[in-house]
XYZ file of C-alpha atoms in Angstrom:
560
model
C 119.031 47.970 125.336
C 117.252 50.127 122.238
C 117.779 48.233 118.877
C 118.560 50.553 116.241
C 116.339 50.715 113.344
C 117.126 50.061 110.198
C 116.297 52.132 106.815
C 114.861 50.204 103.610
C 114.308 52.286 100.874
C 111.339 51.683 98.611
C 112.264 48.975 96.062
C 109.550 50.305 93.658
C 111.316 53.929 93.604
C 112.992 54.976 91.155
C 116.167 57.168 91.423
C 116.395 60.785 92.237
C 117.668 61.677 88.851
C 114.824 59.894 87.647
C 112.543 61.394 89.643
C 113.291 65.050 89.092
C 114.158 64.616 85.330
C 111.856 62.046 83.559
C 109.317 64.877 83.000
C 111.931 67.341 81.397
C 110.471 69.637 79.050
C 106.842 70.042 80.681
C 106.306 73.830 82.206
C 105.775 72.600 85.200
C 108.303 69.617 85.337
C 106.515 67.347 88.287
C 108.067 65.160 90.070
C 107.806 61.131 89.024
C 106.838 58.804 91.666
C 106.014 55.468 89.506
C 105.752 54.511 86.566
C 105.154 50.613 84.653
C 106.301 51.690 81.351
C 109.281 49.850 79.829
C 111.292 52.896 78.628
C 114.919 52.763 79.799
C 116.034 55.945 81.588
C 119.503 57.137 82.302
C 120.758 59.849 83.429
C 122.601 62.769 80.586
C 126.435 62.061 81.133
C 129.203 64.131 80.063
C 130.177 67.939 80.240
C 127.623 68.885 77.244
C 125.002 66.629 78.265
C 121.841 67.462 78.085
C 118.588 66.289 79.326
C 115.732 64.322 76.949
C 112.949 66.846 76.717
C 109.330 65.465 77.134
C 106.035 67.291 75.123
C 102.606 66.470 75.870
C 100.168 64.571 72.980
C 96.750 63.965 72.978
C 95.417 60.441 72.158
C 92.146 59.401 69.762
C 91.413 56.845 68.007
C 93.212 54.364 70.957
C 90.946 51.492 71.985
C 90.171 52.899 75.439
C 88.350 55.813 74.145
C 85.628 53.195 73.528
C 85.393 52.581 76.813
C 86.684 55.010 78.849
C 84.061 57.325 79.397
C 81.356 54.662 79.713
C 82.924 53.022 82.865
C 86.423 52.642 82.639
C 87.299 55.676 83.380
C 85.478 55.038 87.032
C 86.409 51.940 87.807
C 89.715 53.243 87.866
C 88.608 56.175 90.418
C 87.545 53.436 92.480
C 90.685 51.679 92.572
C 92.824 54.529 93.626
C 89.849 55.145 96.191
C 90.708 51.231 97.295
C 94.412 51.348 97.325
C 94.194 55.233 99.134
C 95.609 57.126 96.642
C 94.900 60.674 96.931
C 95.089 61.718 93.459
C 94.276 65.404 92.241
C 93.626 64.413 88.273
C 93.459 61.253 86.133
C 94.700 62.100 82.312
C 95.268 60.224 79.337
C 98.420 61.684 77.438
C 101.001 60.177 75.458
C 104.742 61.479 75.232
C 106.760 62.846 72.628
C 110.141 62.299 73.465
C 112.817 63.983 71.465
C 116.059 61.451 72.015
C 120.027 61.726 70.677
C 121.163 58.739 69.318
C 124.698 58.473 71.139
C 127.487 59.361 68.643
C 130.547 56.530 68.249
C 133.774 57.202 70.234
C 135.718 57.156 67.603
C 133.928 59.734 66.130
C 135.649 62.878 65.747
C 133.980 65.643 67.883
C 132.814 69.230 66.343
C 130.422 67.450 64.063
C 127.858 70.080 62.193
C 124.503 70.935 63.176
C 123.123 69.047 60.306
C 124.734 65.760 61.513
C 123.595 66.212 65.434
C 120.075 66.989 63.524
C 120.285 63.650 61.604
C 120.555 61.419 64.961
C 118.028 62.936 66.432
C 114.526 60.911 66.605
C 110.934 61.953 67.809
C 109.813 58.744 70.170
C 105.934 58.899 70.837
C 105.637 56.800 73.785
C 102.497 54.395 74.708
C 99.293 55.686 75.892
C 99.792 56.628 79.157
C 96.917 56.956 82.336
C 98.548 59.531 83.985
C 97.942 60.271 87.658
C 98.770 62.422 89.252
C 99.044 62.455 93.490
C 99.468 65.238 96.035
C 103.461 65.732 97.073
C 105.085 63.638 99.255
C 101.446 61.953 99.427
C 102.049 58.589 97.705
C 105.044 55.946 98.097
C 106.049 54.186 95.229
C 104.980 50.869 96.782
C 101.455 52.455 97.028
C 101.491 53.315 93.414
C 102.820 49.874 92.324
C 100.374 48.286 93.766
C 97.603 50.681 92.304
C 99.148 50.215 88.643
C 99.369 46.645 88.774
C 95.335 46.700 89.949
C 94.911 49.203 87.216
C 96.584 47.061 84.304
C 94.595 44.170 85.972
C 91.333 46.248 85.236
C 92.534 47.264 81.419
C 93.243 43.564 80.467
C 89.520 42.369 81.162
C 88.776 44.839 78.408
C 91.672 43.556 76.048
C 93.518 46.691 75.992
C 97.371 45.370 76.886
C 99.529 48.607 75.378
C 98.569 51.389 78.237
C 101.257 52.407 80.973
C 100.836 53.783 83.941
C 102.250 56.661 85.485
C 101.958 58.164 89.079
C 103.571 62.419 89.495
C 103.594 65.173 92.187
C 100.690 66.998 90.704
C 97.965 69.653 92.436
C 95.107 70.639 90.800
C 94.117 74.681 90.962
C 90.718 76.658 89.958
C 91.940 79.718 88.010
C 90.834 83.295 89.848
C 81.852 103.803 84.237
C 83.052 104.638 80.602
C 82.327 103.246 77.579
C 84.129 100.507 76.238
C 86.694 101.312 73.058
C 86.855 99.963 69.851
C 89.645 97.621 68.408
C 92.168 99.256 67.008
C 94.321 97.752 63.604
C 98.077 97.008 63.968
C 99.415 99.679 62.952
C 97.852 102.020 65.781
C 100.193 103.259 68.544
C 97.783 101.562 70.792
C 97.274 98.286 69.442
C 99.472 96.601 72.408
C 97.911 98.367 75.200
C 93.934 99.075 74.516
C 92.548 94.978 74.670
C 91.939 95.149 78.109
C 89.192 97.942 77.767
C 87.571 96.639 74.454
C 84.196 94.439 74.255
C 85.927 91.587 72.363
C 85.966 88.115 74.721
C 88.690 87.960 76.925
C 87.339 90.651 79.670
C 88.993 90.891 82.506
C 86.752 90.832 85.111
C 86.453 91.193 89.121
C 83.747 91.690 91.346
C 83.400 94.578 93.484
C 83.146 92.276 96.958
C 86.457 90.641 95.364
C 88.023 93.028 93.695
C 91.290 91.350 94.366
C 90.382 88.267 92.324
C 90.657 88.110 88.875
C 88.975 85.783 86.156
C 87.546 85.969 82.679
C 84.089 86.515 80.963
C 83.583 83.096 78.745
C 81.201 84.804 75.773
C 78.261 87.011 75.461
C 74.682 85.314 75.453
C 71.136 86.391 74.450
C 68.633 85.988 77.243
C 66.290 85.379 74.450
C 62.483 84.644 74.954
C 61.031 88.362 74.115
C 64.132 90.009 76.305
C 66.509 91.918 74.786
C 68.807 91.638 77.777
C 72.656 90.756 77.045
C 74.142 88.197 79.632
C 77.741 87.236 80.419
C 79.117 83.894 81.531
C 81.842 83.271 83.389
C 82.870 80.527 86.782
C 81.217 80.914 90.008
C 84.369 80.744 91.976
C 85.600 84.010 89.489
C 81.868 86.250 90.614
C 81.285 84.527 94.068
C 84.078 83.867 96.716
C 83.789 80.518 98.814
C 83.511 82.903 102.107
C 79.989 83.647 100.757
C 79.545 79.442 100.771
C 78.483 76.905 98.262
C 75.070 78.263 97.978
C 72.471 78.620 95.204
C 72.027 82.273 94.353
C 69.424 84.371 92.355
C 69.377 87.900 91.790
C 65.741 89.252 92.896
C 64.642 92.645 92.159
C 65.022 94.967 94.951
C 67.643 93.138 96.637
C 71.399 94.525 97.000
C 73.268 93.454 93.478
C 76.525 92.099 93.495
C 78.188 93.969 90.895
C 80.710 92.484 88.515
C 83.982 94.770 87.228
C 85.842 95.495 84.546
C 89.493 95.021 85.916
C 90.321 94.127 89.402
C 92.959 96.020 91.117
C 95.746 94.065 89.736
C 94.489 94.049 86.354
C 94.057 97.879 86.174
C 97.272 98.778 87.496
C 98.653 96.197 84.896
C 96.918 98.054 81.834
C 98.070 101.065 83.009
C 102.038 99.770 83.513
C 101.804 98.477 79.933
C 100.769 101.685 78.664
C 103.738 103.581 81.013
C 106.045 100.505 79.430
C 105.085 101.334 76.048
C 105.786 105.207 76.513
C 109.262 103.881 78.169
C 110.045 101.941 74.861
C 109.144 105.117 72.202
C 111.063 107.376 75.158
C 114.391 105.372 74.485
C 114.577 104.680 70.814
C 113.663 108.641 70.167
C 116.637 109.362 72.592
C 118.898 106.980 70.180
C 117.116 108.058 66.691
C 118.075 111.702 67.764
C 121.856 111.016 68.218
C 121.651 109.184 64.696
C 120.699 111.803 63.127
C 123.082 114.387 64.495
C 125.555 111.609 62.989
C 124.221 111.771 60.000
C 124.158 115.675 59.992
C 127.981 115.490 60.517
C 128.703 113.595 57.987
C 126.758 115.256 55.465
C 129.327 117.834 55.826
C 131.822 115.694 54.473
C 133.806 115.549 50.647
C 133.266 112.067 50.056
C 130.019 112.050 47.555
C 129.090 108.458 48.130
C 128.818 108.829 51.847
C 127.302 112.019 52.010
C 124.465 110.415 50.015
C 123.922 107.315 52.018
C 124.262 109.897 55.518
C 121.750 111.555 53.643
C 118.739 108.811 53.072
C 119.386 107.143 56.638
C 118.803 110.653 58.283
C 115.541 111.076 56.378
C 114.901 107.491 56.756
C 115.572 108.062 60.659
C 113.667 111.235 60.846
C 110.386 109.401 59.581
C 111.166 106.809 63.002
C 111.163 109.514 65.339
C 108.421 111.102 64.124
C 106.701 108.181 64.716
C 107.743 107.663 68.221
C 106.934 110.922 69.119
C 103.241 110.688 67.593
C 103.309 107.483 69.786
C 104.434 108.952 72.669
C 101.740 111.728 72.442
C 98.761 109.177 72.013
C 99.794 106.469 74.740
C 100.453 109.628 76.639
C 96.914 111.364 76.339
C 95.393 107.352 76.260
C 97.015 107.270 79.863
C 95.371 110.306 80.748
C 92.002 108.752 79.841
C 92.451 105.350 81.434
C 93.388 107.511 84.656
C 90.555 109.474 84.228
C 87.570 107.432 82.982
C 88.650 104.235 84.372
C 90.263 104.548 87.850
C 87.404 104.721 89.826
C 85.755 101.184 90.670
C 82.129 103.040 89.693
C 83.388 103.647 86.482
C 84.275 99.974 85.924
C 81.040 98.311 86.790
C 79.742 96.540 83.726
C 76.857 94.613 85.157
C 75.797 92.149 88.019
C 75.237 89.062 89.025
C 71.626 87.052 88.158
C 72.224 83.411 88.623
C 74.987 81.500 90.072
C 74.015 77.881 91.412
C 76.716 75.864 93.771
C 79.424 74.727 92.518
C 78.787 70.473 92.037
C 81.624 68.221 90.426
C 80.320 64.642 89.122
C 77.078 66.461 88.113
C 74.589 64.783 85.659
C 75.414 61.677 84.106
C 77.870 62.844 82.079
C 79.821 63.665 85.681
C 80.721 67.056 84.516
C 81.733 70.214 86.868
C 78.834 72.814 87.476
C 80.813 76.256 88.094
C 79.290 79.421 86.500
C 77.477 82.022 86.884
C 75.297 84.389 84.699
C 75.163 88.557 84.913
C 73.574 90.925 83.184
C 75.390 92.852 81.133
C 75.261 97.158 81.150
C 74.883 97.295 76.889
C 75.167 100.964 77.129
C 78.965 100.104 78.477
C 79.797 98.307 75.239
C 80.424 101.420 73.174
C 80.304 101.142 68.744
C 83.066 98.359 68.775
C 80.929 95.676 70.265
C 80.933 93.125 67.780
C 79.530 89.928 69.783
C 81.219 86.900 70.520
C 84.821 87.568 69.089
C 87.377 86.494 70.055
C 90.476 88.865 69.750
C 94.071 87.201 68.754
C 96.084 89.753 70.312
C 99.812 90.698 69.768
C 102.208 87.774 71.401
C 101.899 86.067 68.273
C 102.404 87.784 64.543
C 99.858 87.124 62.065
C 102.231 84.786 60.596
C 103.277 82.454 63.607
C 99.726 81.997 64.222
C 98.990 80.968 61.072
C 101.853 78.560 60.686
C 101.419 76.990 63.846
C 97.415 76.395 62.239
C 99.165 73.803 59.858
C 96.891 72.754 57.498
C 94.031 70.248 58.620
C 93.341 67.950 55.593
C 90.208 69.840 54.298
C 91.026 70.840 50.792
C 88.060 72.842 51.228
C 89.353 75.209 54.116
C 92.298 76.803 56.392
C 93.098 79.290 58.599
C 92.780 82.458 57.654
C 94.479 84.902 60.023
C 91.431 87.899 60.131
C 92.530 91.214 58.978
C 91.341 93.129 62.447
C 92.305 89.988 64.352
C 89.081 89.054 65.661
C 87.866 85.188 65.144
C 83.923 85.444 65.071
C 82.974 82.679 67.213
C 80.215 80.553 66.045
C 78.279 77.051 66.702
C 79.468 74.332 69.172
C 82.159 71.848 69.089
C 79.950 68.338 69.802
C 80.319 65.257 72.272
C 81.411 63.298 69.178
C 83.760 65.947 67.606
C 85.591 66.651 71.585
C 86.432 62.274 70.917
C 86.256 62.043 67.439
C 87.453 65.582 65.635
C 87.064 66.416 61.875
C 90.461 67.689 61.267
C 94.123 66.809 61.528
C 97.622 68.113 61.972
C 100.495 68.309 59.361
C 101.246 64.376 59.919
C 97.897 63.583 58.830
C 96.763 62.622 62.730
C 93.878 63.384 64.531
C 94.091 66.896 66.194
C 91.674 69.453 67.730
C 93.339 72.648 68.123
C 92.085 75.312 70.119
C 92.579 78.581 71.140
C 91.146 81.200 74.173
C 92.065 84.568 75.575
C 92.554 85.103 79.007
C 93.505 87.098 81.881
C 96.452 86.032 82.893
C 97.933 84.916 79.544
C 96.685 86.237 76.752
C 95.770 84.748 73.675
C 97.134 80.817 73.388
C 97.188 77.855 71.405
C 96.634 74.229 72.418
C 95.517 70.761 71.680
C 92.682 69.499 72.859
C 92.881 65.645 74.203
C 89.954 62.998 72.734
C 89.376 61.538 75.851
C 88.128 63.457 78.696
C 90.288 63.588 82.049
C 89.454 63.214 86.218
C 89.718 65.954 88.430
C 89.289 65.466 91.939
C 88.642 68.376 94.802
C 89.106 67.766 98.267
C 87.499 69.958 101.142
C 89.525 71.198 104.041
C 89.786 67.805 106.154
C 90.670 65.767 102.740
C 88.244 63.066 103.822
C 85.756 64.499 101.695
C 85.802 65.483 98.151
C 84.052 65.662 94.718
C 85.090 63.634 91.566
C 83.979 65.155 88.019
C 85.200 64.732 84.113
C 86.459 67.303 82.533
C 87.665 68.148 78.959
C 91.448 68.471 78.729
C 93.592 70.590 76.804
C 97.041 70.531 76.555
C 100.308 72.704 75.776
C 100.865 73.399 71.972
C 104.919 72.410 72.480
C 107.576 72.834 74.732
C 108.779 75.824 72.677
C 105.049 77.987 73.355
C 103.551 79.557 75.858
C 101.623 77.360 78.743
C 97.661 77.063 77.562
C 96.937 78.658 80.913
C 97.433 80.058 84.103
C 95.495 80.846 87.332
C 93.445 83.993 86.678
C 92.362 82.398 83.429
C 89.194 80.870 84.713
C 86.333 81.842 82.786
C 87.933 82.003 79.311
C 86.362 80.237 76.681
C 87.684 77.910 74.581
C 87.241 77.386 70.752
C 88.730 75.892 68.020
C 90.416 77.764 65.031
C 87.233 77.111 62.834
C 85.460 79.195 65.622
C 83.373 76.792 67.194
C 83.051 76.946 70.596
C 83.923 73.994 72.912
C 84.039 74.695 76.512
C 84.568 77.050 79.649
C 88.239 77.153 81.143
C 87.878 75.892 85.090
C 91.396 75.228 86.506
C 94.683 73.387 85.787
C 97.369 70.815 87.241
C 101.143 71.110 87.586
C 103.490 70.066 90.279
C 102.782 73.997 91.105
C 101.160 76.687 89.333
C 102.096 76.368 86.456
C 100.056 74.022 84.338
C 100.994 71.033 82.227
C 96.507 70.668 81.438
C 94.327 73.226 81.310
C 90.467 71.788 82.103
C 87.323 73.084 80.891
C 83.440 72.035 81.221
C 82.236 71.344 77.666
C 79.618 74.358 76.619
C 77.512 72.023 74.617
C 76.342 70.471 78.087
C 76.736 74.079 79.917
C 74.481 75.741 78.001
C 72.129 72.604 78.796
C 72.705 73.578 82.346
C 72.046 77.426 81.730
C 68.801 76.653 80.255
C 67.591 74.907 82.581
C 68.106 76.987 85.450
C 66.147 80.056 84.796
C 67.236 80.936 81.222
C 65.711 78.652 79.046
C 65.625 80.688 75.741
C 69.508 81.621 76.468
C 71.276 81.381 72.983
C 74.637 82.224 71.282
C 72.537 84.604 68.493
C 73.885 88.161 70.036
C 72.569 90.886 68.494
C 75.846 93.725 67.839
């Protein structure tokens, strides 16, 4: 006779709820599996409920940033490796929970904004090693057992205030004519023309993958008596993993493997923004026209006072449409060049490829990732508005928002100063000590590195930078094998801004709002593609790397 079997759920789970909400707030909202941390979760009740909202902060200044990157941080690799744990990336984060202090029953209900503001309370949780697992990879027993081996670990090194949590996380690597100049806000094109200017943030593609998009990092001087310009960017952006993880140099004579200006996607995105923008001018001309037969009609009335006012807003109106329409006839004649000049994937070569070793995670003793790759760069492309290594601020934020969001960093001798054409000049290198240990702070008076890139896929962002570097983990195709590196985290500005990154920003370089340059975006985690930390490879140890491998006068002095 069969016995029927019995189901035991997993008495380290927690709920469902739990699961799928603890992590509200985050873009990507993974899913919890585990966590050892005291806080007392319950789910929102009642019709209006809603649920506690969770931001990302970054931690200095904790006692395990001592030792964290001396050994810690691999000692705790090697426990998950013990316990089985296939995790994707190891981060060290805290919360900031935004909680509602319950109001009385008796209370009467419709209470003002200013009261529901008054209960609320910003909760910055412990420091937190945050871990995150492939989905539906790890049971919750699996990741009790690793957390209680972890806390073991942190107490032979005193530190008794860190939690441990275990998500559903992946990690992701992000994939002719003359150049233009900038243009100042004011110009009909100022939304559309970024794409085909020199300043940082190129969109680049390759012409064996001209499907895959990426960034170019910053310009660099090949230096040593050569007046060649080079271009940095990942290798998995210029070389495809169907070419394998070998070391390539460029040797005269040999076929080149050109690099692009805009992939396929990325051209027929500049040229729907430009089509979008003539859309936009196309529909308020159609509206300012009716307005102003309005107005003509009721200029024709008796009563003075009206016919006056009629009066200014049609002249007033007149001056908008005139504006559209010079709008509409420059986007219009800018389409025509873009569709001329720029169509053609001949016209969009802007250099090849001269040095691109394998890609190595865990490389040097520092662990980092190795993933770029060096090509020449066509100068003659550049046009007059090459200006070197600026970095251009875009549109998606006003002048103003970006400044504000710069709060002031407790140097009486210096802030932000939006630039007029929007382009940050990027200069020196953000050091080892400054990525743990920065030199300015936020509006509270705490430690905090901000930074900022331009990419492909998103555009100009803002984020924090965390003080103590995070592990990413690759696997290969079987998942018995895989690489282990450090990497230099950055994290979302707030849950109310755009995501840091996205894939197709690989490539983009990363640099604070002073302008000094810290490191070279690589790839991301998020329960999917959408990330909750960006990762980069700090440049101060990249351009150690560069040198070393064929360039050894390489330098950040470009020459405009």
């Amino acid at each position: 006779m069969a016995c029927a079997t019995s189901y035991s759920p997993d008495p380290h789970a927690v709920s469902k709820a739990e699961a799928q909400s603890y992590y509200a707030g985050l873009p990507s909202e993974p899913t919890l599996v585990y966590r050892t941390g005291k806080e007392q979760w319950s789910p929102p009740s009642g019709p209006e409920a809603q649920r506690r909202l969770k931001e990302l902060r970054e931690v200095f200044g904790h006692p395990i940033t001592k030792v964290w990157h001396h050994d810690l941080a691999w000692k705790v690799v090697s426990v998950m490796d013990d316990h089985k744990i296939r995790f994707t990336t190891i981060d060290i984060v805290r919360f900031k929970n935004v909680e509602v202090d319950e109001a009385p029953e008796d209370e009467e209900e419709g209470e003002d904004e200013e009261t529901v503001e008054a209960t609320k309370k910003l909760v910055l949780s412990p420091v937190t090693i945050w871990i995150g697992v492939f989905p539906d990879s790890t049971t919750a027993t699996a990741a009790h057992h690793a957390a209680q081996s972890v806390l073991a670990l942190l107490q032979k090194y005193q530190i008794t205030d860190v939690d441990v949590d275990f998500r559903e996380s992946i990690y992701t690597r992000n994939v002719g004519p003359r150049l233009l100049k900038p243009v100042d806000d004011l110009d009909p094109l100022v939304d559309v023309v970024s794409p085909l200017t020199p300043a940082l943030g190129l969109r680049i593609s390759t012409r064996a993958r001209p499907d895959a998009q990426g960034t170019m990092a910053l310009y660099l001087a090949e230096g040593g008596g050569s007046n060649r310009l080079l271009g940095l960017s990942c290798r998995h952006v210029l070389i495809g993993s169907q070419e394998g993880n070998l070391d390539y140099s460029y040797h005269p004579g040999a076929p080149v493997k050109d690099v692009l200006l805009l992939g396929k996607r990325a051209y027929a995105e500049v040229v729907d923004s430009i089509k979008f923008a003539i859309r936009g001018h196309e529909i308020s001309a159609k509206r300012w026209r009716k307005q102003i037969e309005g107005f003509k009609e009721r200029e024709k009335g008796n009563d003075a006072a009206d016919v006056a006012k009629a009066e200014a807003s049609r002249i007033k109106t007149e001056e908008l449409l005139d504006e559209a329409e010079k709008a509409m006839e420059e986007l219009g004649g800018f389409l025509d060049q873009v569709d001329k000049e720029w169509k053609k994937i001949d016209s969009r070569v802007i250099g090849h490829i001269l040095r691109s070793p394998p890609i190595g995670l865990g490389v040097s003793e520092q662990h980092f990732t190795e993933d770029w790759g060096v090509f020449v760069v066509d100068r003659t492309k550049l046009g007059d508005g090459f200006q070197g290594n600026k970095m251009d601020l875009g549109t998606k934020m006003e002048p103003k928002e970006f400044t504000i969001k710069c709060f002031p960093c407790g140097d009486a001798n210096w802030e932000f100063e939006y630039p007029e054409d929007r382009l940050l000049p990027l200069k020196g290198v953000i050091t080892d000590d400054l990525m743990r240990a920065p030199d300015t702070w936020d509006s509270d008076g705490e430690p905090c590195l901000l930074v900022a890139k331009r990419g492909n896929a998103t555009g100009t962002t803002l984020g924090r930078a965390n003080g103590i570097f995070s592990i990413v983990r690759d696997y290969f195709n079987d998942m018995s094998i895989n690489q282990t590196s450090m990497e230099w985290g950055i994290i979302n500005y707030d849950s109310k801004s755009d995501v840091f990154s996205e894939p197709g920003d690989s490539g983009s370089i990363i640099a604070d709002i002073r302008g000094r340059i810290g490191g070279m975006l690589t790839g991301g985690s998020g329960k999917t593609k959408t990330f909750d930390v960006t990762y980069a490879t700090p440049f101060w140890w990249l351009l150690e790397r560069i040198q070393a491998s064929g360039f050894p006068n390489a330098h950040l002095g470009v020459v405009a």
